Coordinates of C-alpha atoms and ligand atoms in Angstrom, one line a residue:
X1 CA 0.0 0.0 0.0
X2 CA 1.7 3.1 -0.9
X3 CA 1.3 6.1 1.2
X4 CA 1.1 8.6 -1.7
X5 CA -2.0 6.6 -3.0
X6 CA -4.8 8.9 -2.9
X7 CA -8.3 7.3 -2.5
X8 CA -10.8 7.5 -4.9
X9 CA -14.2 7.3 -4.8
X10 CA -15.8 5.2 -7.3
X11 CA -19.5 4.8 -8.1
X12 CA -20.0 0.7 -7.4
X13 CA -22.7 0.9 -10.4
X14 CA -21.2 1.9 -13.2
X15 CA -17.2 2.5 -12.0
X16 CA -17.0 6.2 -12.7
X17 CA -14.3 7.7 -10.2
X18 CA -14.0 11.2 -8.4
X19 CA -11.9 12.6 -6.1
X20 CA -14.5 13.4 -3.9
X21 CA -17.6 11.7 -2.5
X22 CA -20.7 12.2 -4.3
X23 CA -24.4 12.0 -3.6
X24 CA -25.3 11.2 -7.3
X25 CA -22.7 9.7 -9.8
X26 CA -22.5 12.2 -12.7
X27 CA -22.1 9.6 -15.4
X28 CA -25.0 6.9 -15.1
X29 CA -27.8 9.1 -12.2
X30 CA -26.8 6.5 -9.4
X31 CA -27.7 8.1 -6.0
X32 CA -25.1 7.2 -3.0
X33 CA -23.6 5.0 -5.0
X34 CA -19.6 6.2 -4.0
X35 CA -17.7 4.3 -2.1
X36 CA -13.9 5.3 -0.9
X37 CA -11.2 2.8 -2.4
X38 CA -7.2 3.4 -1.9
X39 CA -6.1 2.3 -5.4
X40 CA -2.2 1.2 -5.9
X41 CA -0.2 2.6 -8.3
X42 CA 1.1 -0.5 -10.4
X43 CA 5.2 -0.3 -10.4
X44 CA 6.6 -0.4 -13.3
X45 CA 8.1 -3.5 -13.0
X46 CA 4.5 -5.2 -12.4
X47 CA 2.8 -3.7 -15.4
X48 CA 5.5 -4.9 -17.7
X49 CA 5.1 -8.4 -15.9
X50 CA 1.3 -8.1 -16.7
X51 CA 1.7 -7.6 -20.2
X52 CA 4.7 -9.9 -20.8
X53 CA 2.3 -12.8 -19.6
X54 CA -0.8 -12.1 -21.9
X55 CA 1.9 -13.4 -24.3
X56 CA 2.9 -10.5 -26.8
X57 CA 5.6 -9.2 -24.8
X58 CA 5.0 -5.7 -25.8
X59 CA 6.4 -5.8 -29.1
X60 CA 4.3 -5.4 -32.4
X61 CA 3.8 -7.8 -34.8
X62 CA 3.0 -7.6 -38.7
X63 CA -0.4 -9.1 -39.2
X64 CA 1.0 -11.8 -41.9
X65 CA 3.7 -12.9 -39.2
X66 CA 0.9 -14.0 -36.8
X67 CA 0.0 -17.6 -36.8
X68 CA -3.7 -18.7 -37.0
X69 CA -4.6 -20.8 -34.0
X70 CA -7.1 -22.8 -34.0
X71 CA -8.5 -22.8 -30.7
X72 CA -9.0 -27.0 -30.3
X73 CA -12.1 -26.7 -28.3
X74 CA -12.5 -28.8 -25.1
X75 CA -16.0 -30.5 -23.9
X76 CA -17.5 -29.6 -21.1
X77 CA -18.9 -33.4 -20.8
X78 CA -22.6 -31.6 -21.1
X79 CA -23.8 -31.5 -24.6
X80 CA -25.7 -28.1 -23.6
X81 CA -23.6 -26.4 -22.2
X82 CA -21.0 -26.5 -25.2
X83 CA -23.6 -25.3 -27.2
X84 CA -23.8 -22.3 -25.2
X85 CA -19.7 -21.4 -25.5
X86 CA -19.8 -22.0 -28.8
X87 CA -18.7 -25.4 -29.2
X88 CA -16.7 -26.0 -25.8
X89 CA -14.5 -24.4 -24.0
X90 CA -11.6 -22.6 -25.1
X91 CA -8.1 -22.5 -23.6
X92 CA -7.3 -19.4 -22.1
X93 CA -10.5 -17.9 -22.3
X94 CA -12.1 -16.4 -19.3
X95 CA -16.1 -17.0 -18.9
X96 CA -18.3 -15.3 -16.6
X97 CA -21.5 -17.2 -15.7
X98 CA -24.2 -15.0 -13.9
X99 CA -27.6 -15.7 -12.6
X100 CA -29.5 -15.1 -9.6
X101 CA -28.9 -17.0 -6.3
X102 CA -29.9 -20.8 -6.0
X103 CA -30.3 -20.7 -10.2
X104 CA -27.9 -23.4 -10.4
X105 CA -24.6 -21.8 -11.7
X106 CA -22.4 -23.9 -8.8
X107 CA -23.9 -27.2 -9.7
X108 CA -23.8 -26.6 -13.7
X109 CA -20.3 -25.8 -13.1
X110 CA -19.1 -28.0 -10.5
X111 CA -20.8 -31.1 -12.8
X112 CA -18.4 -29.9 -15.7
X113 CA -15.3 -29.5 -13.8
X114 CA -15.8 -33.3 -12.5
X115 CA -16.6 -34.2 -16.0
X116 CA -13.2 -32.1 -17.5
X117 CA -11.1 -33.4 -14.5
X118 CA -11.7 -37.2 -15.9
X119 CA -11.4 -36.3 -19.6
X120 CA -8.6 -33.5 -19.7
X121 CA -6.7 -33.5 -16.3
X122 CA -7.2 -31.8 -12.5
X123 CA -9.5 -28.9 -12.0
X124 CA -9.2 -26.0 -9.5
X125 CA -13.0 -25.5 -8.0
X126 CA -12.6 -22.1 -5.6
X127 CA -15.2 -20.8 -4.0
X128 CA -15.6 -18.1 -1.5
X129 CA -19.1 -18.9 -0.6
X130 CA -19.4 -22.8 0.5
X131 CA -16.7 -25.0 2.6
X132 CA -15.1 -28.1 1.1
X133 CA -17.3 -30.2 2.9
X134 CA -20.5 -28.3 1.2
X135 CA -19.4 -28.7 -2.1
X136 CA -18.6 -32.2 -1.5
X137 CA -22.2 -32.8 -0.4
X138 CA -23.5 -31.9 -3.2
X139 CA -20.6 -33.0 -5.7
X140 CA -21.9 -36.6 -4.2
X141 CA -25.0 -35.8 -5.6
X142 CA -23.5 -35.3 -8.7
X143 CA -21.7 -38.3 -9.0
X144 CA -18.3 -36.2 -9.0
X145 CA -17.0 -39.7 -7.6
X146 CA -12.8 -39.7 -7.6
X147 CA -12.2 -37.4 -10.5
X148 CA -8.7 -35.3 -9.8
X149 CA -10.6 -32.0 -8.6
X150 CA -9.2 -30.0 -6.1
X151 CA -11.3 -27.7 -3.8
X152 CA -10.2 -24.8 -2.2
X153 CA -12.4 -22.8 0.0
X154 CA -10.6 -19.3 -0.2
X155 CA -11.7 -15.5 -0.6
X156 CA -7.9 -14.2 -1.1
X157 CA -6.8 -13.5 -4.8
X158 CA -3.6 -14.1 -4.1
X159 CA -3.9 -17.4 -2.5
X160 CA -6.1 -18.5 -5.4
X161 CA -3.6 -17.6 -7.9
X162 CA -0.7 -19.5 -6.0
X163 CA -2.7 -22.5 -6.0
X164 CA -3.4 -22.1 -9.7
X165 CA 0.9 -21.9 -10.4
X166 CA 1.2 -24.9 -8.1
X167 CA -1.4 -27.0 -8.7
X168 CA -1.1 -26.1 -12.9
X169 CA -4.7 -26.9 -13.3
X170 CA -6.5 -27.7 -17.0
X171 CA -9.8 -25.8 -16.1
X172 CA -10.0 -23.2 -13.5
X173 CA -13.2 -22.1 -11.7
X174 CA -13.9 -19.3 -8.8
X175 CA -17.4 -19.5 -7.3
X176 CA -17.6 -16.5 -7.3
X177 CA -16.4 -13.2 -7.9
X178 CA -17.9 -10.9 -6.0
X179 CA -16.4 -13.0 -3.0
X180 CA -13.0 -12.9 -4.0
X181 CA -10.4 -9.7 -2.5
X182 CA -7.0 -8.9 -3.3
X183 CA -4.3 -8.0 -0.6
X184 CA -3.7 -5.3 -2.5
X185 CA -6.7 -2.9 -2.2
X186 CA -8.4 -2.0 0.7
X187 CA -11.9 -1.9 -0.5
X188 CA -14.3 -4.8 0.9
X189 CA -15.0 -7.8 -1.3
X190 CA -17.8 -7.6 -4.0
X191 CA -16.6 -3.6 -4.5
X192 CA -16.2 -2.6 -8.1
X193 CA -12.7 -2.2 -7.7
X194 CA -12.0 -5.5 -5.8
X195 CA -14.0 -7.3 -8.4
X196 CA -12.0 -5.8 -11.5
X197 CA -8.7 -5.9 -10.0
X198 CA -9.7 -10.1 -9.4
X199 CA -11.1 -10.4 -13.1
X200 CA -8.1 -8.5 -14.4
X201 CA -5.8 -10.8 -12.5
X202 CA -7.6 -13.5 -13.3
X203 CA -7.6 -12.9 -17.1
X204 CA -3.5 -12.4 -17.0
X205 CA -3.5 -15.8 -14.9
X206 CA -6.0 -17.6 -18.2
X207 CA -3.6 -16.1 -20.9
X208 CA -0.1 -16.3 -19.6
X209 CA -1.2 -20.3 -18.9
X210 CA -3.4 -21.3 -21.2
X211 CA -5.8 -22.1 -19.1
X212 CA -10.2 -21.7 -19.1
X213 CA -11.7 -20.1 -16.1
X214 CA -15.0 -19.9 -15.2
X215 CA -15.8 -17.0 -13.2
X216 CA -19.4 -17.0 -11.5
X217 CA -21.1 -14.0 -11.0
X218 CA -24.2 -12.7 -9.2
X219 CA -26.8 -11.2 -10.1
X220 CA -28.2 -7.9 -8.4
X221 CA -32.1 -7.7 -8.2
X222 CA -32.3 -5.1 -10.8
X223 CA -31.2 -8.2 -12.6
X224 CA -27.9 -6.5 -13.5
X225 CA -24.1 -8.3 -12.2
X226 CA -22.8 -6.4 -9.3
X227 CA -19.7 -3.8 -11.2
X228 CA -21.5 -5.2 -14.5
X229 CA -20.1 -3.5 -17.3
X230 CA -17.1 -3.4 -16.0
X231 CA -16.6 -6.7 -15.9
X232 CA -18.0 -8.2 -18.8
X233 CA -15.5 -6.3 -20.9
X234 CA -12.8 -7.6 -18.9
X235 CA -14.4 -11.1 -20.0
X236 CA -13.8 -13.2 -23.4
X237 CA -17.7 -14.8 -22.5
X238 CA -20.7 -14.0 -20.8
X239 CA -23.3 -16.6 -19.9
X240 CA -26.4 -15.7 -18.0
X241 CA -29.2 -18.2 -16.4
X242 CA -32.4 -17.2 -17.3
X243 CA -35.7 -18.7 -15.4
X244 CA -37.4 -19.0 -12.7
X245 CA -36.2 -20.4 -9.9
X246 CA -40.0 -22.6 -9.5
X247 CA -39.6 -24.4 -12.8
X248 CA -37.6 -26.8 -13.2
X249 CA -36.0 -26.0 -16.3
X250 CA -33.3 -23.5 -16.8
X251 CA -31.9 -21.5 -19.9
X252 CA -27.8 -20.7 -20.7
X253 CA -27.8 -18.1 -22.2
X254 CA -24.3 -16.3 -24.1
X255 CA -24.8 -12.6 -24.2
X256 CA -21.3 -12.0 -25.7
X257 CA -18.6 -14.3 -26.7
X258 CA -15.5 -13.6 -28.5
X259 CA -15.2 -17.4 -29.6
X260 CA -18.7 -18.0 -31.0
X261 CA -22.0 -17.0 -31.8
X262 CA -23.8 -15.1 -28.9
X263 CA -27.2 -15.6 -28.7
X264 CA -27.1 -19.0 -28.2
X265 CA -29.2 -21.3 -26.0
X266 CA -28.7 -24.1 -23.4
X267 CA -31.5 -25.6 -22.2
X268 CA -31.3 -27.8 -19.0
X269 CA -33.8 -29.3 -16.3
X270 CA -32.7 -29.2 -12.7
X271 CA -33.3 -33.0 -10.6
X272 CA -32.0 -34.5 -8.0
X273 CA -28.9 -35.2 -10.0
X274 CA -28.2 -32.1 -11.0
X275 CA -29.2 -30.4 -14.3
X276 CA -29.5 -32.5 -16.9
X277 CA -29.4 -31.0 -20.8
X278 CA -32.9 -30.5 -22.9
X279 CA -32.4 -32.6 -25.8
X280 CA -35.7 -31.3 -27.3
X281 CA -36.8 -27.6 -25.3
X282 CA -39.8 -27.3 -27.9
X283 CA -41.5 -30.0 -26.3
X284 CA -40.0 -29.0 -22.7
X285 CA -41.8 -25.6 -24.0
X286 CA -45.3 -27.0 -25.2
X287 CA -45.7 -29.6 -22.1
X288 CA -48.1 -27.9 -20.0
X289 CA -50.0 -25.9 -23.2
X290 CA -53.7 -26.0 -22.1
X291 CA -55.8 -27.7 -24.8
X292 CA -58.3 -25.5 -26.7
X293 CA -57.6 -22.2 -24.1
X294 CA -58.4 -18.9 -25.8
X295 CA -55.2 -16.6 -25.0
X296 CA -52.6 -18.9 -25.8
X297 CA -50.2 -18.6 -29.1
X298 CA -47.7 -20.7 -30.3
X299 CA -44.5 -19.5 -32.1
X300 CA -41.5 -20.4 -33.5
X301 CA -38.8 -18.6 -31.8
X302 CA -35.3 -18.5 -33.1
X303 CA -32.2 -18.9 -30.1
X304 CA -29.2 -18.5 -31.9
X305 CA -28.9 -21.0 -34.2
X306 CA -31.9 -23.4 -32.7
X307 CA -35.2 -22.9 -33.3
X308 CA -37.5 -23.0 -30.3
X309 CA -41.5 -23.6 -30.2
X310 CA -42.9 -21.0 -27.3
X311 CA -45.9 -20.8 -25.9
X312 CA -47.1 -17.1 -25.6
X313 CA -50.2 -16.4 -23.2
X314 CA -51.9 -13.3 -23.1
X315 CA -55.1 -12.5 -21.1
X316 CA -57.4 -9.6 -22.0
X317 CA -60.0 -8.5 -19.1
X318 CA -61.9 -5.9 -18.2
X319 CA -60.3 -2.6 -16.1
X320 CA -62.1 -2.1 -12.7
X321 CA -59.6 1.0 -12.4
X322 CA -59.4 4.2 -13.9
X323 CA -56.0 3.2 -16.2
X324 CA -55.8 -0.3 -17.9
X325 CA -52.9 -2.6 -16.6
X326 CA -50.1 -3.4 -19.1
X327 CA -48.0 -6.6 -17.8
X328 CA -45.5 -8.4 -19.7
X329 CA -44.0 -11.2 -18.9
X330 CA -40.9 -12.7 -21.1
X331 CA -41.5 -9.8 -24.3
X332 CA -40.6 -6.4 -23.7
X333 CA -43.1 -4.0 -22.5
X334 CA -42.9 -1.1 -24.9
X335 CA -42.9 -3.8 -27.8
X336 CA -46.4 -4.5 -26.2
X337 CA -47.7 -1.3 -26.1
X338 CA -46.4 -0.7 -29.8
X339 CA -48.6 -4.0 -30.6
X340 CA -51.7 -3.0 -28.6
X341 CA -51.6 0.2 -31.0
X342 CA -51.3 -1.3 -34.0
X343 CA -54.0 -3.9 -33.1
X344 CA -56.4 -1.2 -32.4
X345 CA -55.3 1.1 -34.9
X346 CA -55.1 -1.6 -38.1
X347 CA -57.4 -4.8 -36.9
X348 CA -60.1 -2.1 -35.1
X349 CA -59.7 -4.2 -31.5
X350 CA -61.0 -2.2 -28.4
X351 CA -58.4 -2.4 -26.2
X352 CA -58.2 1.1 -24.4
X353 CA -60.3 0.0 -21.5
X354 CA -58.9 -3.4 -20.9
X355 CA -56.3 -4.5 -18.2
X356 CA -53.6 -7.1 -20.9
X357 CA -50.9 -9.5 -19.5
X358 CA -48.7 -11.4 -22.0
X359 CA -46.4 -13.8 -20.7
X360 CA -44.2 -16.3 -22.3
X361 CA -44.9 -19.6 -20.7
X362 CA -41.9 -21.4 -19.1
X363 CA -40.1 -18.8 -17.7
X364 CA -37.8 -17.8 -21.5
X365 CA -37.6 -14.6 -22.5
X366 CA -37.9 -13.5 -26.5
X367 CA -36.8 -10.7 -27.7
X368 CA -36.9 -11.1 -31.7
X369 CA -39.0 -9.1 -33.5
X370 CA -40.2 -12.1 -35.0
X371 CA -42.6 -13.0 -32.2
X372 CA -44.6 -10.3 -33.2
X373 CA -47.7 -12.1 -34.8
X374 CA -48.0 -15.0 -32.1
X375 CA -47.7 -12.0 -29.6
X376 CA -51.3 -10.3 -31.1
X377 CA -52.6 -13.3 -32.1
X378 CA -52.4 -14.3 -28.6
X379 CA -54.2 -11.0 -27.4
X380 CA -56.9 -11.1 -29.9
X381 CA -57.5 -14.8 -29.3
X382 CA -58.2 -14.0 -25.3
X383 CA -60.0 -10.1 -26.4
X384 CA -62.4 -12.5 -28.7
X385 CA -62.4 -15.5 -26.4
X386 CA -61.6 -17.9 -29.2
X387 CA -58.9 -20.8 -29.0
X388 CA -56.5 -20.4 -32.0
X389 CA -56.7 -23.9 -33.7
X390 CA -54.2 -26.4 -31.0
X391 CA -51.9 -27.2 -33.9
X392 CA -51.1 -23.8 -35.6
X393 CA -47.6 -22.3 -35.1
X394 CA -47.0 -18.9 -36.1
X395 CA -44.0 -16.3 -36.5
X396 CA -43.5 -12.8 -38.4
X397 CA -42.4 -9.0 -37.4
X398 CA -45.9 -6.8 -37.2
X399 CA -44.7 -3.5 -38.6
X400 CA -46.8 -0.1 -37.6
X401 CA -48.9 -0.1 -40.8
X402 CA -49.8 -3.6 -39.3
X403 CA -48.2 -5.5 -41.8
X404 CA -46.6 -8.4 -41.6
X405 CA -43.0 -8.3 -42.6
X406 CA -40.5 -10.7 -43.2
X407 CA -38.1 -12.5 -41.0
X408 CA -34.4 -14.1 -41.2
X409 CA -34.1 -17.9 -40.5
X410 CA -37.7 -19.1 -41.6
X411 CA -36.9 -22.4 -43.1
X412 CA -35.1 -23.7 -39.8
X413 CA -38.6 -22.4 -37.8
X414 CA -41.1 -24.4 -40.3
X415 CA -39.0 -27.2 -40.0
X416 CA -39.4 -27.5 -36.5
X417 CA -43.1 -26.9 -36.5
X418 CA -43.4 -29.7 -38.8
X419 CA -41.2 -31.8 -36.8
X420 CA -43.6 -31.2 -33.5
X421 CA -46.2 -32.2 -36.0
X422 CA -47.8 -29.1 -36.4
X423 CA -49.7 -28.9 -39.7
X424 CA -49.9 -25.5 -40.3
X425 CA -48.1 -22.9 -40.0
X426 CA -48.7 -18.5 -40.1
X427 CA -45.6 -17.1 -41.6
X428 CA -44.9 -13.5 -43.3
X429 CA -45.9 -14.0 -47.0
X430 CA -42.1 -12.5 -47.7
X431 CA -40.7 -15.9 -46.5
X432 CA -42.8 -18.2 -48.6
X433 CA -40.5 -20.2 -51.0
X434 CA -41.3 -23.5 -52.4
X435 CA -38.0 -25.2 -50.8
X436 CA -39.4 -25.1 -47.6
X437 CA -43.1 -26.0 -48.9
X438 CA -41.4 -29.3 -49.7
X439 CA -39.5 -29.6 -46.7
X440 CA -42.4 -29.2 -44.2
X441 CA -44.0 -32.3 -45.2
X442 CA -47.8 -32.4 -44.1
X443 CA -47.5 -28.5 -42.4
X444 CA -49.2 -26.2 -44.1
X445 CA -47.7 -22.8 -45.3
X446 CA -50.1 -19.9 -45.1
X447 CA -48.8 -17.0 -46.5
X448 CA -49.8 -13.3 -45.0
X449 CA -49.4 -9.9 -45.5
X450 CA -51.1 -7.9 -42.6
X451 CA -52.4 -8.7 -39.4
X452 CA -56.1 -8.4 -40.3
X453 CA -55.7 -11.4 -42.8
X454 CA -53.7 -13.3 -40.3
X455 CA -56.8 -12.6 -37.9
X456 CA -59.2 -13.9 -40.4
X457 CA -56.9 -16.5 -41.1
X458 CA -57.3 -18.0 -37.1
X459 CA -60.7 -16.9 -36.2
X460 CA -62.7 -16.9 -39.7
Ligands
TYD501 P1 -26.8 -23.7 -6.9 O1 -26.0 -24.4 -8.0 O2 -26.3 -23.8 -5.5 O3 -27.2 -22.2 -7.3 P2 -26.2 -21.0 -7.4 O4 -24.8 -21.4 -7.3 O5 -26.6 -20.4 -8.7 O6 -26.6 -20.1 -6.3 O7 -28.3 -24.4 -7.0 C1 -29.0 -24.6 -5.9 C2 -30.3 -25.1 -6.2 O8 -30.4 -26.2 -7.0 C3 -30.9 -25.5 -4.9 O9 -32.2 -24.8 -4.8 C4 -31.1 -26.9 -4.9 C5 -31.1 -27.3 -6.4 N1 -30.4 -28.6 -6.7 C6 -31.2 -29.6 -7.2 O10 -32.4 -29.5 -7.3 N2 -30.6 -30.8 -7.5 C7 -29.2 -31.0 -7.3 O11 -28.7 -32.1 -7.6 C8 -28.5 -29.9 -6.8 C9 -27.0 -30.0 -6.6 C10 -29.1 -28.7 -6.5
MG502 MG1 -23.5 -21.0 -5.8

């Protein structure tokens, strides 16, 4: 600790610094979010360390002098899960995995460190938050059995990163961040500063030895990682866990990867072993679908490169107060309101006086345009109180004129409604080619151009 540092104050949401405390954080609105760290200056001798172990050694290269690597991928052991990082995992890469509390990111990972420890060699499992004995509890569970995996029940960075020289592990993993301090800065655990300095640390440590490490990290109830930004640029991959803690099923999702496609989905159910991978989430999806129920939509989502049949639900009732009620659930809410408009507007439905609620069923969350039409056909169907036919699937982007616009990725989305055995199928009139006609077998392609038809189309 130098004495000539002088502390900052750093705003612990979005890690702008002043010199002084502050009641509200200039950059991002934050009220009392500063907190006092004593920062230390790096020596020069310790930066040049830093960078001479990410591997360049500060000297520039020509770009046709740099070898291509391809980055052999390692399995995880969990078919989902590899999907998610693209593949597997890559050495050297650091990958955050966030979710809320009791989601299931210690037993996701601690089933693929046993599972790497047998296939590629021993495994560092840290964690700051549950003793040896805990995680061997539940590793027992798991069936972690005498695979080479150390456990080390530590908070200190240093420590962690003294193990990880000795021990030279093939898969690292620290459960998790916001637990983790370095000796070298004063501020408490979980600070923005404290968590950087450990991510930054524990990046040099992934590069300079080739090794993957998993960093979990929670998630704050505005559903946000505590020091967010700030660390997931410090990051090669971010995975979150999406769903509800009440269902059994949970959703990987990558958000950003720099070794694969982001976007892309894991599905997994949680039992008594553990989670277990989704080999077919459409049907995971549709399970509980009530039979004939006005209200209820389905669509064909597109996760990445998978397509997924959802379930959307929307109920339509009368307002007892003065405003109507607005709730969605799994869709964003001003994408709702922009459909409510343009279903009043273009297909004449009265909806200023009624409460709506749209939820995706299951717990995902959709955000592609392309959910549009299931989205109002759901409404409608609950406004009018008429079931939409039980084996009609539907996608396509409502524009504001109420038309239906195209969409990318439609053959893969008929070809899973056909393969659920739905026979027919409401898609944008834009995506209609005779390829896929052939290729959906006994679904039927309706072609449509504006939500009106599509409405005449499901209720007559
Ligand atoms: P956990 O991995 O501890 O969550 P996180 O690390 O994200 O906080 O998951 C804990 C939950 O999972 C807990 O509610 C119990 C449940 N669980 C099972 O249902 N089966 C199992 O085999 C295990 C290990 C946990
Ligand atoms: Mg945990």
């Amino acid at each position: 600790m130098g004495k000539s540092a002088r502390p900052v104050f750093v705003c612990q949401e979005c890690g702008s610094q002043a010199a002084k405390w502050l009641g509200k954080c200039p950059d991002c609105g934050a009220w009392n979010s500063f907190v006092e760290e004593r920062p230390v200056e790096a020596s020069g001798a310790a930066a040049s360390h830093r960078y001479a172990t990410a591997g360049t050694a500060g000297v520039a290269r020509l770009y046709a002098d740099v070898e291509v690597r391809q980055h052999a991928r390692l399995s995880t052991g969990i078919g989902e899960f590899d999907r998610v990082l693209g593949g597997g995992v890559v050495p050297g890469s650091l990958v955050l995995l966030g979710g809320e509390p009791g989601i299931g990111k210690s037993t996701l990972l601690l089933q693929a460190a046993a599972n790497m420890a047998r296939t590629i060699g021993p495994v560092l499992y840290s964690s700051g938050e549950e003793s040896e004995h805990q995680i061997k509890s539940r590793g027992e569970r798991l069936g972690v059995g005498d695979a080479p995996l150390y456990l080390l029940a530590e908070t200190c960075l240093e420590r962690i990163l003294e193990e990880c020289a000795r021990l030279k592990p093939a898969l690292v993993i620290v459960d998790s961040i916001q637990t983790v301090f370095s000796l070298k800065f004063q501020s408490a655990p979980g600070s923005i500063g404290q968590v950087r300095e450990a991510a930054t640390q524990l990046l040099f440590t992934a590069k300079g030895q080739n090794v993957p490490i998993f960093l979990v990290g929670h998630v704050t109830k505005e559903g946000s990682l505590a020091g967010p930004k700030a660390l997931e640029h410090v990051v090669d991959t971010v995975l979150y866990f999406e769903g509800e803690r009440h269902h059994s099923h949970r959703v990987v999702r990558a958000v950003k990867n720099r070794f694969g496609a982001v976007s892309e989905l894991g599905v997994f159910e949680m039992t008594s072993g553990g989670l277990r991978a989704v080999p077919n989430p459409s049907q995971l999806f549709l399970a509980e679908r009530p039979v004939n129920a006005p209200g209820s939509a389905v669509l064909c989502a597109l996760e990445g490169s998978r397509p997924i049949l959802v379930e959307i639900q929307a109920l339509v009732s009368t307002s007892s107060y003065g405003t109507a009620r607005r709730m969605a659930n799994g869709i964003d809410q001003q994408r709702l309101s922009l459909l409510l408009a343009v279903l009043e507007k273009r297909a004449g439905l009265h909806l200023g006086g009624d409460d709506v609620f749209v939820n995706v069923a299951g717990g995902m969350t959709i955000d592609e345009p392309a959910s549009d039409l299931g989205i109002v056909a759901a409404i409608a169907s609950s406004l009018r109180n008429r079931a939409i036919p039980q084996m009609v699937a539907m996608f396509g982007e409502v524009g504001l004129a109420g038309e239906v616009r195209g969409i990318t990725q439609a053959s893969l989305r008929i070809r899973e409604a056909a393969q659920m055995g739905f026979t027919r199928c409401l898609m944008p009139g834009a995506n209609i080619d005779p390829n896929d006609r052939a290729g959906a077998g006994s679904c039927d392609l309706v072609g449509i151009r504006t939500i009106g038809e599509a409405l005449d189309e499901l209720f007559g």
